[in-house]
Structure formats: C-alpha cells, structure tokens
PDB file of C-alpha atoms in Angstrom:
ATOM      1  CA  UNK A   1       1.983 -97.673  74.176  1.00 77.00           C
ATOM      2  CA  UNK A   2       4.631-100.013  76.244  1.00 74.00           C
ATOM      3  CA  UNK A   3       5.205-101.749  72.801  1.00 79.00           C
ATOM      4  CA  UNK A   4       5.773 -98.635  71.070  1.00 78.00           C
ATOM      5  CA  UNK A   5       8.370 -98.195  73.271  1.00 72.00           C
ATOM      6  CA  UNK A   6      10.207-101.672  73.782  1.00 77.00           C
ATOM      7  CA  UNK A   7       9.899-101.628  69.738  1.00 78.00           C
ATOM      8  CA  UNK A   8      11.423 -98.266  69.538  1.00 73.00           C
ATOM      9  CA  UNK A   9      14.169 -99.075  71.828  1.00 75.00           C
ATOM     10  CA  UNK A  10      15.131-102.501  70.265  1.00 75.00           C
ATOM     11  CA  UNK A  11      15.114-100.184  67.085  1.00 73.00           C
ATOM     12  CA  UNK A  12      17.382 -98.001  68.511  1.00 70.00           C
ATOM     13  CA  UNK A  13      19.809-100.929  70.060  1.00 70.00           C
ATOM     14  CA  UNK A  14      20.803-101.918  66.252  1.00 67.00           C
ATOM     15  CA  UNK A  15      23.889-100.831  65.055  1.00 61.00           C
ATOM     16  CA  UNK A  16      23.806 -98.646  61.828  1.00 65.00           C
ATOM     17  CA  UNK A  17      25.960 -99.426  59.334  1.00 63.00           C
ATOM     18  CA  UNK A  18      26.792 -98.087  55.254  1.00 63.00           C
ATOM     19  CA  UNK A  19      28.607-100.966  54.484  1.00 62.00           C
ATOM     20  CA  UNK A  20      27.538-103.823  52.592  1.00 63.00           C
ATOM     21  CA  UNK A  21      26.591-107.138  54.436  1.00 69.00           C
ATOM     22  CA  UNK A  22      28.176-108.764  51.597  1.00 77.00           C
ATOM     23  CA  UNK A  23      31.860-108.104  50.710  1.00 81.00           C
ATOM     24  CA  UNK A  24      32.496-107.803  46.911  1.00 84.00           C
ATOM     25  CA  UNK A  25      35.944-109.384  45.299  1.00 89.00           C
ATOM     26  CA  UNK A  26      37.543-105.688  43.767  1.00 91.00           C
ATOM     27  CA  UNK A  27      37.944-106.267  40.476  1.00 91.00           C
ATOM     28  CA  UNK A  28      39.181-102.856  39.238  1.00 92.00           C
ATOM     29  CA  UNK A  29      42.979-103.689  38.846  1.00 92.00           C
ATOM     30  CA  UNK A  30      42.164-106.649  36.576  1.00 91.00           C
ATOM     31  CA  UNK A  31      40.073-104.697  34.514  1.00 88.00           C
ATOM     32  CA  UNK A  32      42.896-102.009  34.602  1.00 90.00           C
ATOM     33  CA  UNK A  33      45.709-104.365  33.495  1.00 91.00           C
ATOM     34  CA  UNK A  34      43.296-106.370  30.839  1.00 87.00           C
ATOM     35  CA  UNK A  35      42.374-102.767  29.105  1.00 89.00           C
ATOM     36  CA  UNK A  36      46.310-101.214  29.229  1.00 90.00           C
ATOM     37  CA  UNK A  37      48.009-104.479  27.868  1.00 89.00           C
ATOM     38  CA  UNK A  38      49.348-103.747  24.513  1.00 90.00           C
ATOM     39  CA  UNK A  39      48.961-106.356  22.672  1.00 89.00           C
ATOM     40  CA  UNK A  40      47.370-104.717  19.550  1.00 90.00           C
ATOM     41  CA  UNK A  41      43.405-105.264  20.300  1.00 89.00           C
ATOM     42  CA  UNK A  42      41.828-101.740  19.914  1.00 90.00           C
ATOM     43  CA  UNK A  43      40.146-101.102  23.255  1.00 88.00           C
ATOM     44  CA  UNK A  44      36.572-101.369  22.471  1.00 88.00           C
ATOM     45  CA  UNK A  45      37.240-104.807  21.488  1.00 89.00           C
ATOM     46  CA  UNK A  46      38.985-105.515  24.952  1.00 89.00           C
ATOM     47  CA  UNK A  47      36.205-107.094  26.674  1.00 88.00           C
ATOM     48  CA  UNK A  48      35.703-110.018  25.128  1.00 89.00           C
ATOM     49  CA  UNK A  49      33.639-111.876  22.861  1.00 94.00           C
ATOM     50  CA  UNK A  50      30.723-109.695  23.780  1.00 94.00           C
ATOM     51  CA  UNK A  51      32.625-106.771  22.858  1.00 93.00           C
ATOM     52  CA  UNK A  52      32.890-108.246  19.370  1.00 94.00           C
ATOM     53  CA  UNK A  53      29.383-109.186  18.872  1.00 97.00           C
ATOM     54  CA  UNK A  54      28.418-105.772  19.704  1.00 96.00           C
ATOM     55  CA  UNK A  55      31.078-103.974  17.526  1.00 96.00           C
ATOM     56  CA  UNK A  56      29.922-106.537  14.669  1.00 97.00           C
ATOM     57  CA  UNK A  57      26.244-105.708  14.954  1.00 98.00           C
ATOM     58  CA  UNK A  58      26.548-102.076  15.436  1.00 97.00           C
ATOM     59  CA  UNK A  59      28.846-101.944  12.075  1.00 97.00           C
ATOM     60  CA  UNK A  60      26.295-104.329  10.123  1.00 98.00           C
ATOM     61  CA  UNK A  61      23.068-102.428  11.150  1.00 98.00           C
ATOM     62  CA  UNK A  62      25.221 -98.466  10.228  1.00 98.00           C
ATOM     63  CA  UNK A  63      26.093-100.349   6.923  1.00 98.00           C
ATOM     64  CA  UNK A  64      22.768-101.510   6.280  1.00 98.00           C
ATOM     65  CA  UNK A  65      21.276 -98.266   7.021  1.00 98.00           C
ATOM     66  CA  UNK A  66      23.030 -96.313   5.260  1.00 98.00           C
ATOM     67  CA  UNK A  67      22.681 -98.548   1.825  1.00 98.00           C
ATOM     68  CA  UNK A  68      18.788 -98.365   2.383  1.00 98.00           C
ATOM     69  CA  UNK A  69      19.192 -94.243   2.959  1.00 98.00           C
ATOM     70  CA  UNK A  70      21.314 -93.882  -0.469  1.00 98.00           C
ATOM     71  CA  UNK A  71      18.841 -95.956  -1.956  1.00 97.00           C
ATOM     72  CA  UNK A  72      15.790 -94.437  -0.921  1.00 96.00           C
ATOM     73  CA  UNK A  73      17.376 -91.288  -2.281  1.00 97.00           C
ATOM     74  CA  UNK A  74      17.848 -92.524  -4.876  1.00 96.00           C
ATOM     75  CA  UNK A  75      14.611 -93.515  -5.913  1.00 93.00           C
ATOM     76  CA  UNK A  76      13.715 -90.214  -4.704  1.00 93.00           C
ATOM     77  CA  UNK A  77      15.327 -88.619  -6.761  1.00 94.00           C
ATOM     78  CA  UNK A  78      13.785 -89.602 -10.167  1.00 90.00           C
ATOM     79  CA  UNK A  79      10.494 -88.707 -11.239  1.00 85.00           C
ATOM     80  CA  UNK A  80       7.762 -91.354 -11.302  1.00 84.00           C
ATOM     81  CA  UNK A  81       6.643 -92.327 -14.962  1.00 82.00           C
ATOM     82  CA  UNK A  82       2.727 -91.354 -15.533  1.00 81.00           C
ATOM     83  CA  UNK A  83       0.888 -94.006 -16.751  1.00 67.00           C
TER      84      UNK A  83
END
C-alpha cells in the first residue's frame, strides 16, 4: 500500500505537458512561397519530381483504361459468328 502511494505521488510530481519533446523546423512558409511562385509550373506539378511521376502514371493508367473500355465495347458490340 506505501508503494502505491510513493508511486502515485512521484506520478503526480511530473510536470504535464502537450508539447512535443522534440521541436520540429516549420516548414509551412517554404512550402507557401515554392507553391505561389509563378514561374509557369501548374501546381500539381509543384512538388517535385514525385509530383511528376505521379501525374505521369495516373495519365498513362486513365489512357490505358480507357483504350481497353472502348475496345471491349467494341467487341461487344458485334455479334459472335456461329460456327
């Protein structure tokens, strides 16, 4: 029971605290100045090469998909020869 209570107490001695223990660099106005500089890069390109290789696959795999839809309708759409 004594250790309960020395526990509890050294428990209660701590400080409590809702900040980090480690302080992050604030990168928000670096962002902010990369992404409003005009100098002609649409803005979901902005972030880099990443950005690109995203926008590149996303475009390929839309493209791609919708080639394989118009031709799956398209073989859909004529009637199968009966042998």
């Amino acid at each position: 029971m004594l250790r309960n209570l020395l526990a509890l107490r050294q428990i209660a001695k701590r400080t409590i605290s809702t900040s980090s223990r480690r302080q992050f660099e604030n990168k928000v106005p670096e962002k902010q100045k990369l992404f409003q500089e005009d100098n002609g890069i649409p803005v979901h390109l902005k972030g880099g090469i990443a950005d690109a290789l995203l926008y590149t696959a996303t475009m390929i795999l839309t493209v791609s998909g919708t080639a394989y839809a118009m031709y799956e309708l398209a073989v859909a759409s004529f009637p199968k020869k009966r042998d």
